[in-house]
Amino acid sequence: TVIDGGSLTSDDRIFDIANLGMLSITGVTLALGQSSNTAGLRNGGAVRIQNGGQLDLDTSAVVGNATGRAGNGGAIYYSSTAHGSITNSVITVNTADNDTGGVYLQATSTSVPGGKVTVTNTIIVNNTDGAGNVSDVYAGTNRTFTSGGYNRLGNAATGFTHNVNGDYIKPSGTT
């Protein structure tokens, strides 16, 4: 099943999970979502998970999505207390106008625990930021990814270590 965001209203991401909302996606391709250029709506080209919300993505692909002007997380944007899991999936060829074309975890303060995002047996590569740099995963201050193992990433982020748990992180400067 393919959900083609190109057929949605202009400047509209595919899914917007409201505060405390929950969405499980299995066996679906999310393609061509585009978040708005309006301030406050720019993040998450395919999916934005708001505070306390949860996204569980399994055996799916997130491909060819983009943020609005100055947006973060071309594929998926987890706000500071959002949480979930990404398993057996591929996230590629997404673009963020500002930072991190792949999966972006918004920073949080030390007084508010950040939501946990576990990534397992997933490929997150060839996503770019607004400057055209490879930018696949990002964990803001006081946020971390949890590796369930066997991931392939185009860049390093807190929670992933090259050659630990079967994770592979592409070395800087290689093509």
PDB file of N, CA and C in Angstrom, residues 8 32 58-59 72 82 118 133 143 148 157 170 175:
ATOM      1  N   LEU A   8      -2.364  15.047  -1.868  1.00  0.00           N
ATOM      2  CA  LEU A   8      -2.997  15.820  -0.807  1.00  0.00           C
ATOM      3  C   LEU A   8      -2.976  17.302  -1.146  1.00  0.00           C
ATOM      4  N   LEU A  32       6.132  11.442  -0.809  1.00  0.00           N
ATOM      5  CA  LEU A  32       5.827  12.767  -1.344  1.00  0.00           C
ATOM      6  C   LEU A  32       4.998  13.667  -0.437  1.00  0.00           C
ATOM      7  N   ASP A  58       6.481  -0.106  11.138  1.00  0.00           N
ATOM      8  CA  ASP A  58       7.016  -1.449  10.961  1.00  0.00           C
ATOM      9  C   ASP A  58       6.879  -1.886   9.502  1.00  0.00           C
ATOM     10  N   THR A  59       7.951  -2.452   8.975  1.00  0.00           N
ATOM     11  CA  THR A  59       7.970  -3.010   7.627  1.00  0.00           C
ATOM     12  C   THR A  59       7.398  -2.000   6.630  1.00  0.00           C
ATOM     13  N   ASN A  72      12.406  20.898  10.122  1.00  0.00           N
ATOM     14  CA  ASN A  72      13.294  19.806  10.514  1.00  0.00           C
ATOM     15  C   ASN A  72      12.581  18.468  10.340  1.00  0.00           C
ATOM     16  N   ALA A  82       7.495  13.063  22.401  1.00  0.00           N
ATOM     17  CA  ALA A  82       6.931  12.022  21.539  1.00  0.00           C
ATOM     18  C   ALA A  82       7.832  10.794  21.584  1.00  0.00           C
ATOM     19  N   THR A 118      12.982   3.818  19.601  1.00  0.00           N
ATOM     20  CA  THR A 118      13.796   2.633  19.364  1.00  0.00           C
ATOM     21  C   THR A 118      13.799   2.312  17.871  1.00  0.00           C
ATOM     22  N   ASN A 133      23.658  18.478   2.569  1.00  0.00           N
ATOM     23  CA  ASN A 133      24.504  17.533   3.290  1.00  0.00           C
ATOM     24  C   ASN A 133      23.719  16.289   3.693  1.00  0.00           C
ATOM     25  N   ARG A 143      18.030  14.055  24.339  1.00  0.00           N
ATOM     26  CA  ARG A 143      17.290  13.025  23.589  1.00  0.00           C
ATOM     27  C   ARG A 143      18.290  11.995  23.090  1.00  0.00           C
ATOM     28  N   GLY A 148      17.859  -1.048  18.606  1.00  0.00           N
ATOM     29  CA  GLY A 148      17.464  -2.437  18.782  1.00  0.00           C
ATOM     30  C   GLY A 148      18.378  -3.361  17.994  1.00  0.00           C
ATOM     31  N   ALA A 157      24.478   9.315  15.373  1.00  0.00           N
ATOM     32  CA  ALA A 157      23.605  10.062  16.279  1.00  0.00           C
ATOM     33  C   ALA A 157      23.659   9.384  17.641  1.00  0.00           C
ATOM     34  N   LYS A 170      27.840   4.767   8.299  1.00  0.00           N
ATOM     35  CA  LYS A 170      28.720   5.120   7.195  1.00  0.00           C
ATOM     36  C   LYS A 170      29.804   6.089   7.680  1.00  0.00           C
ATOM     37  N   THR A 175      31.543   7.830   0.159  1.00  0.00           N
ATOM     38  CA  THR A 175      30.348   7.881  -0.685  1.00  0.00           C
ATOM     39  C   THR A 175      29.694   6.522  -0.794  1.00  0.00           C
TER      40      THR A 175
END
